[in-house]
Amino acid sequence: MSVIVYSTNACPFCIMAKQYLKQKGVSFNEINVDEDEVKAKEMIEKSGQQGVPVLDINGVIIIGFNKPKIDEALKNLKD
Amino acid sequence: MKETDCLIVGIGPAGLTAALYAQRYALKTIVIGKSLGQAGDAIWIENFPAIKSISGSEFIQKMMEQVTSLGAEIIFDEILEIKKSGKYFTAKTSSEEFKAKSVILAMGSRQKKLEVQGEKELIGKGVAYCASCEGAFYKNKIAGVVGGGNSALTAALMLAQHAEKVYLFHRSEFRAEPVWIEKVKKDSKIEIHLNSVIEKINGKSKVESVLIKENNKSKEIKLDGLFIEVGHIPNTELAEKLGVKLNEKKLIEAGKNMNTNIKGVFAAGDATGASELKQIVVSAGQGAIAAFSVFNYLKSEFNE
């Protein structure tokens, strides 16, 4: 299982998304797109937009801190 | 169902300071909110005592850490409904229910939309509402900001650190603090367009240009993104449904103890009409007063 969180330094919804995953005990790779232009491009290609955060939960792309979608993607992982 | 002494709605300076004080009064406290509010979006906070400069997201994170370390619980979710039943209040999110002896409404405000053609279609594709989040994407690009308050001017200044050029559009005169106006005027990368109204945002898969009307003359300006910072609307729909009295601006009518017309319901921060000055330091102060009022209320109503 792979969970990636694309975020920027000062983005409130990124903070919420990361804290939410931590609360659920989900480990994730955090990519700071402020500092990594290649990864920023990768995020834009995956999500078709440049708003942050973008979550990649085993290939399921979620834009923003969308709790129901995060829960669903995590549930599908476990099932 | 989770039970609590004090249910606080809103994770901003008002709600979190209320939570801090509620901890001092040894009240069981739950704070619920769906965002980190306007303060969380702030690029630089430079007018809070003892702190020279801090980003809004760091400031709110520190507040959250402080209150959770003292025992308050913070939940990231949207409260869909609050009801009074007898002496208690019940509230629910999409997944949980709560029973509270008192409520502090501190849900602040949300950003206004510009309401022009192209805005909705191009969100995340150049149209943005948070310069601190997306500013870094404008390295060597051309960005625009619309608005005339502190949020708009700090967004322009922050973007100018990355972008090749920043246009700042506003329909009338700036209403930001004079220190920000001075800085914007001195920044060689920022081009100011006053008396300018955005009429349309153009672009197919991303923002390409904006059509503006400046002093009644239309012109098209090419840019890669537009940050919208045109003011706020109070988040008081939930309060209104609960029966809390609002003023003509849809702000909660709060008394000097941050009390509302409903017994056991208090309010603090930008969602109230208690202060014309909408600032973190004001919201924090009101949050402290609201918590103190809850403490007194619980003592008299629940003999605690």
XYZ file of C-alpha atoms in Angstrom:
383
model
C 0.000 0.000 0.000
C 1.305 3.406 -0.900
C -0.059 6.746 0.261
C 1.453 9.986 -1.035
C 0.502 13.457 0.162
C 1.536 16.291 -2.135
C 1.578 19.468 -0.096
C 3.113 22.901 0.250
C 4.710 24.540 3.277
C 1.854 26.720 4.445
C -1.332 25.031 3.301
C -3.986 24.565 6.016
C -5.834 21.717 4.294
C -2.514 19.881 3.849
C -1.984 20.124 7.604
C -5.481 18.767 8.196
C -5.052 15.908 5.718
C -1.701 14.864 7.197
C -2.990 15.056 10.749
C -6.066 13.039 9.787
C -3.945 10.260 8.250
C -1.739 10.230 11.351
C -4.819 9.912 13.569
C -5.912 6.925 11.505
C -2.473 5.375 11.831
C -1.818 5.512 8.083
C 1.812 6.015 7.127
C 2.440 8.183 4.084
C 5.119 9.804 1.980
C 4.967 13.552 2.086
C 6.135 15.451 -0.972
C 6.665 19.172 -0.655
C 5.918 20.601 -4.085
C 7.133 24.055 -3.010
C 10.645 22.706 -3.154
C 10.457 20.026 -5.830
C 9.479 21.227 -9.295
C 9.626 17.755 -10.862
C 7.210 16.407 -8.262
C 5.035 19.511 -8.664
C 4.669 18.621 -12.345
C 3.916 15.017 -11.432
C 1.166 16.187 -9.075
C -0.366 18.463 -11.716
C -0.298 15.612 -14.255
C -1.906 13.180 -11.846
C -4.651 15.516 -10.649
C -5.154 17.804 -13.642
C -4.881 20.889 -11.452
C -2.481 22.602 -9.049
C -4.518 23.015 -5.850
C -3.055 21.322 -2.780
C -3.179 18.911 -1.077
C -3.390 16.063 -3.546
C -3.496 12.554 -2.101
C -2.534 9.467 -4.030
C -3.896 6.455 -2.171
C -2.715 3.458 -4.176
C -3.507 5.234 -7.421
C -6.754 6.859 -6.267
C -6.244 10.605 -6.675
C -8.020 12.851 -4.187
C -7.936 16.626 -4.521
C -8.182 18.636 -1.295
C -8.890 17.427 2.237
C -11.910 15.311 1.380
C -12.588 13.100 4.392
C -15.287 10.821 2.899
C -13.141 10.148 -0.179
C -10.052 9.483 1.939
C -12.038 7.069 4.130
C -13.404 5.267 1.085
C -9.999 4.918 -0.577
C -8.463 3.595 2.651
C -11.353 1.170 3.134
C -10.887 -0.209 -0.381
C -7.212 -0.728 0.373
C -8.003 -2.860 3.376
C -10.804 -4.879 1.725
C -22.612 9.803 21.474
C -19.759 11.891 22.857
C -20.540 14.054 25.861
C -18.802 17.291 26.663
C -19.060 20.377 28.874
C -18.277 22.748 26.045
C -18.664 22.213 22.326
C -16.741 24.761 20.291
C -17.509 25.216 16.613
C -14.577 26.555 14.610
C -10.824 25.916 14.567
C -9.589 29.495 14.439
C -8.113 31.938 16.960
C -11.508 32.458 18.648
C -12.390 28.767 19.005
C -8.900 27.663 19.983
C -8.421 30.422 22.573
C -11.834 29.520 23.991
C -10.597 25.910 24.156
C -7.396 27.037 25.877
C -9.309 28.906 28.562
C -11.859 26.107 28.898
C -8.916 23.844 29.748
C -7.805 26.302 32.406
C -11.302 26.036 33.868
C -11.042 22.234 33.706
C -13.964 21.852 31.305
C -14.230 18.881 28.989
C -13.922 20.458 25.577
C -14.403 19.371 21.991
C -13.532 21.681 19.097
C -14.954 20.879 15.673
C -14.300 22.633 12.383
C -14.032 21.897 8.695
C -11.133 24.239 7.960
C -8.428 26.164 9.775
C -10.242 29.388 8.980
C -9.043 32.688 7.642
C -6.138 32.873 10.088
C -4.868 29.534 8.762
C -4.647 31.077 5.292
C -2.815 34.206 6.451
C 0.549 34.622 4.766
C 2.215 36.634 7.510
C 0.828 37.503 10.906
C 2.831 40.463 12.177
C 0.412 42.093 14.578
C -0.010 39.513 17.324
C 1.711 40.461 20.595
C 5.069 38.786 21.287
C 5.346 37.333 17.788
C 7.255 39.366 15.228
C 6.218 37.325 12.219
C 4.642 33.919 11.694
C 2.675 32.203 8.951
C -1.009 31.641 9.625
C -0.750 27.890 9.201
C 2.096 27.681 11.734
C 0.241 29.939 14.146
C -2.901 27.782 14.061
C -0.827 24.604 14.332
C 0.812 25.937 17.482
C -2.582 26.841 18.925
C -3.906 23.349 18.131
C -0.872 21.702 19.721
C -1.280 23.845 22.821
C -4.940 23.003 23.410
C -4.650 19.302 22.572
C -1.667 18.974 24.930
C -3.928 20.349 27.677
C -6.639 17.810 26.936
C -9.058 19.363 24.455
C -10.127 17.228 21.518
C -10.045 18.680 17.991
C -12.112 17.066 15.249
C -11.802 18.001 11.570
C -15.354 17.770 10.353
C -18.404 19.806 9.511
C -21.189 20.175 12.054
C -24.397 19.704 10.130
C -26.823 20.610 12.877
C -27.029 21.808 16.474
C -30.253 21.520 18.466
C -31.258 22.452 21.953
C -32.973 19.700 23.901
C -33.818 20.678 27.436
C -30.735 21.935 29.204
C -28.444 20.200 26.725
C -27.390 20.675 23.128
C -27.029 17.925 20.573
C -24.890 18.253 17.473
C -23.982 15.967 14.641
C -21.468 15.590 11.861
C -21.834 13.076 9.046
C -20.368 10.363 11.278
C -20.663 11.365 14.948
C -23.098 12.753 17.505
C -22.385 14.991 20.458
C -24.165 16.065 23.609
C -22.971 19.301 25.197
C -23.858 21.435 28.194
C -22.795 24.596 26.385
C -21.805 25.780 22.925
C -19.362 28.419 21.693
C -19.960 29.486 18.104
C -16.647 30.561 16.595
C -16.988 29.528 12.986
C -15.606 32.740 11.526
C -16.061 33.559 7.891
C -15.290 32.199 4.471
C -13.882 33.880 1.391
C -16.201 35.505 -1.063
C -16.178 34.366 -4.637
C -15.633 36.929 -7.351
C -18.684 35.640 -9.273
C -17.354 36.191 -12.781
C -17.289 34.018 -15.863
C -14.390 31.568 -15.864
C -13.858 31.594 -12.094
C -15.555 28.314 -11.241
C -14.294 26.528 -14.338
C -10.651 27.419 -13.679
C -10.359 26.760 -9.919
C -7.084 24.912 -9.369
C -6.077 25.803 -12.910
C -4.901 29.282 -12.154
C -7.850 30.562 -10.161
C -6.930 30.303 -6.476
C -7.930 31.564 -3.041
C -4.794 30.807 -1.022
C -1.548 32.467 -2.097
C 0.454 30.881 0.713
C -0.626 27.443 -0.602
C -0.093 27.905 -4.321
C 2.266 30.861 -4.585
C 5.322 28.738 -5.318
C 3.798 27.569 -8.615
C 4.304 31.089 -10.005
C 8.074 31.084 -10.178
C 8.974 33.310 -13.147
C 5.324 33.535 -14.136
C 2.771 36.326 -14.156
C 0.209 36.366 -11.374
C -2.759 38.571 -10.595
C -4.446 39.350 -7.301
C -7.870 40.918 -6.929
C -8.896 42.719 -3.754
C -7.900 45.649 -1.572
C -7.656 44.396 2.004
C -4.794 42.916 4.030
C -5.250 39.453 2.499
C -5.009 40.773 -1.057
C -1.971 42.963 -0.440
C -0.037 40.306 1.474
C -0.875 37.835 -1.305
C 0.591 40.241 -3.877
C 3.738 40.736 -1.776
C 4.172 36.999 -1.264
C 3.658 36.249 -4.964
C 6.166 38.952 -5.914
C 8.829 36.860 -4.148
C 8.326 34.118 -6.748
C 6.688 35.619 -9.818
C 8.171 37.691 -12.605
C 5.329 40.166 -12.280
C 2.210 40.611 -10.139
C -0.862 42.615 -11.094
C -2.959 43.892 -8.211
C -6.521 44.783 -9.173
C -8.985 46.566 -6.949
C -12.311 48.209 -7.662
C -11.746 51.279 -5.437
C -9.170 52.450 -2.866
C -7.151 50.002 -0.726
C -8.551 49.307 2.728
C -5.498 47.373 3.974
C -3.267 48.537 6.842
C -1.010 51.407 5.695
C 2.146 49.320 6.305
C 1.052 46.839 3.611
C 0.026 49.618 1.191
C 3.496 51.176 1.527
C 5.201 47.840 0.875
C 3.051 47.098 -2.175
C 3.761 50.533 -3.644
C 7.499 50.071 -3.146
C 7.631 46.595 -4.704
C 8.906 46.988 -8.269
C 7.316 43.707 -9.395
C 3.795 44.749 -8.397
C 1.714 46.761 -10.848
C -1.314 48.359 -9.176
C -4.599 48.824 -11.025
C -7.132 50.749 -8.951
C -10.695 51.440 -10.131
C -10.439 48.122 -11.931
C -13.096 45.455 -12.038
C -12.446 41.940 -13.310
C -15.114 41.129 -15.857
C -14.027 37.726 -17.064
C -11.296 35.150 -16.590
C -10.173 33.605 -19.876
C -8.545 30.240 -20.480
C -9.275 26.754 -21.749
C -7.331 24.289 -19.627
C -5.654 27.011 -17.546
C -5.914 30.735 -16.911
C -4.539 32.725 -19.840
C -5.804 36.258 -19.292
C -8.351 38.469 -17.552
C -10.651 41.029 -19.025
C -10.747 44.104 -16.819
C -12.593 47.387 -16.873
C -10.286 50.102 -15.593
C -11.755 53.576 -15.240
C -14.498 52.353 -17.574
C -12.104 51.203 -20.288
C -11.947 47.503 -21.102
C -8.635 45.759 -21.568
C -7.232 42.271 -21.601
C -4.232 41.398 -19.442
C -2.279 38.199 -19.948
C -1.425 36.286 -16.802
C -0.950 32.715 -15.550
C -3.101 32.859 -12.442
C -5.525 34.986 -10.476
C -5.740 34.975 -6.675
C -9.109 36.074 -5.369
C -9.091 37.949 -2.035
C -12.248 40.038 -2.148
C -13.552 39.789 1.390
C -15.490 37.403 3.561
C -18.976 36.120 4.354
C -19.822 35.072 7.938
C -20.346 31.326 8.464
C -23.503 31.793 10.488
C -26.009 29.520 8.717
C -25.700 26.917 11.483
C -26.241 29.583 14.163
C -29.294 30.915 12.376
C -30.818 27.408 12.205
C -30.262 27.006 15.942
C -32.247 30.203 16.495
C -29.353 32.501 17.368
C -30.137 36.120 16.631
C -28.108 37.658 13.798
C -27.756 41.305 12.834
C -28.432 42.809 9.396
C -24.957 41.729 8.219
C -25.708 38.122 9.210
C -23.269 38.371 12.127
C -24.137 36.868 15.509
C -25.418 39.407 18.010
C -23.222 38.904 21.053
C -23.381 40.727 24.363
C -20.479 41.907 26.472
C -19.980 38.426 27.924
C -20.102 36.995 24.395
C -23.545 35.643 25.257
C -26.220 35.187 22.591
C -30.007 35.241 22.849
C -29.986 31.494 23.616
C -29.038 30.406 27.130
C -25.902 28.267 27.059
C -24.839 29.472 23.604
C -21.938 31.877 23.426
C -20.067 33.262 20.422
C -16.652 34.689 19.557
C -14.593 35.934 16.653
C -15.379 36.996 13.098
C -18.784 35.296 13.084
C -19.998 37.886 15.590
C -20.786 41.554 15.205
C -19.106 42.314 18.542
C -16.176 44.118 16.971
C -15.758 45.953 13.702
C -12.045 45.179 13.852
C -11.657 41.636 12.541
C -8.275 40.570 13.848
C -6.701 37.504 15.443
C -6.002 39.333 18.678
C -9.651 40.420 18.913
C -10.984 36.927 18.181
C -8.622 35.420 20.736
C -9.786 37.879 23.385
C -13.418 37.168 22.627
C -12.720 33.428 22.778
C -11.285 33.821 26.280
C -14.346 35.816 27.398
C -16.707 33.218 25.901
C -14.938 30.417 27.793
C -15.118 32.402 31.029
C -18.855 32.898 30.438
C -19.295 29.171 29.844
C -17.477 28.492 33.112
C -19.842 30.818 35.001
C -22.870 29.431 33.176
C -22.017 25.819 34.053
C -21.484 26.789 37.673
C -24.887 28.422 37.944
C -26.924 26.040 35.747
C -25.282 22.701 36.480
C -23.874 23.482 39.951
C -20.361 22.649 38.789
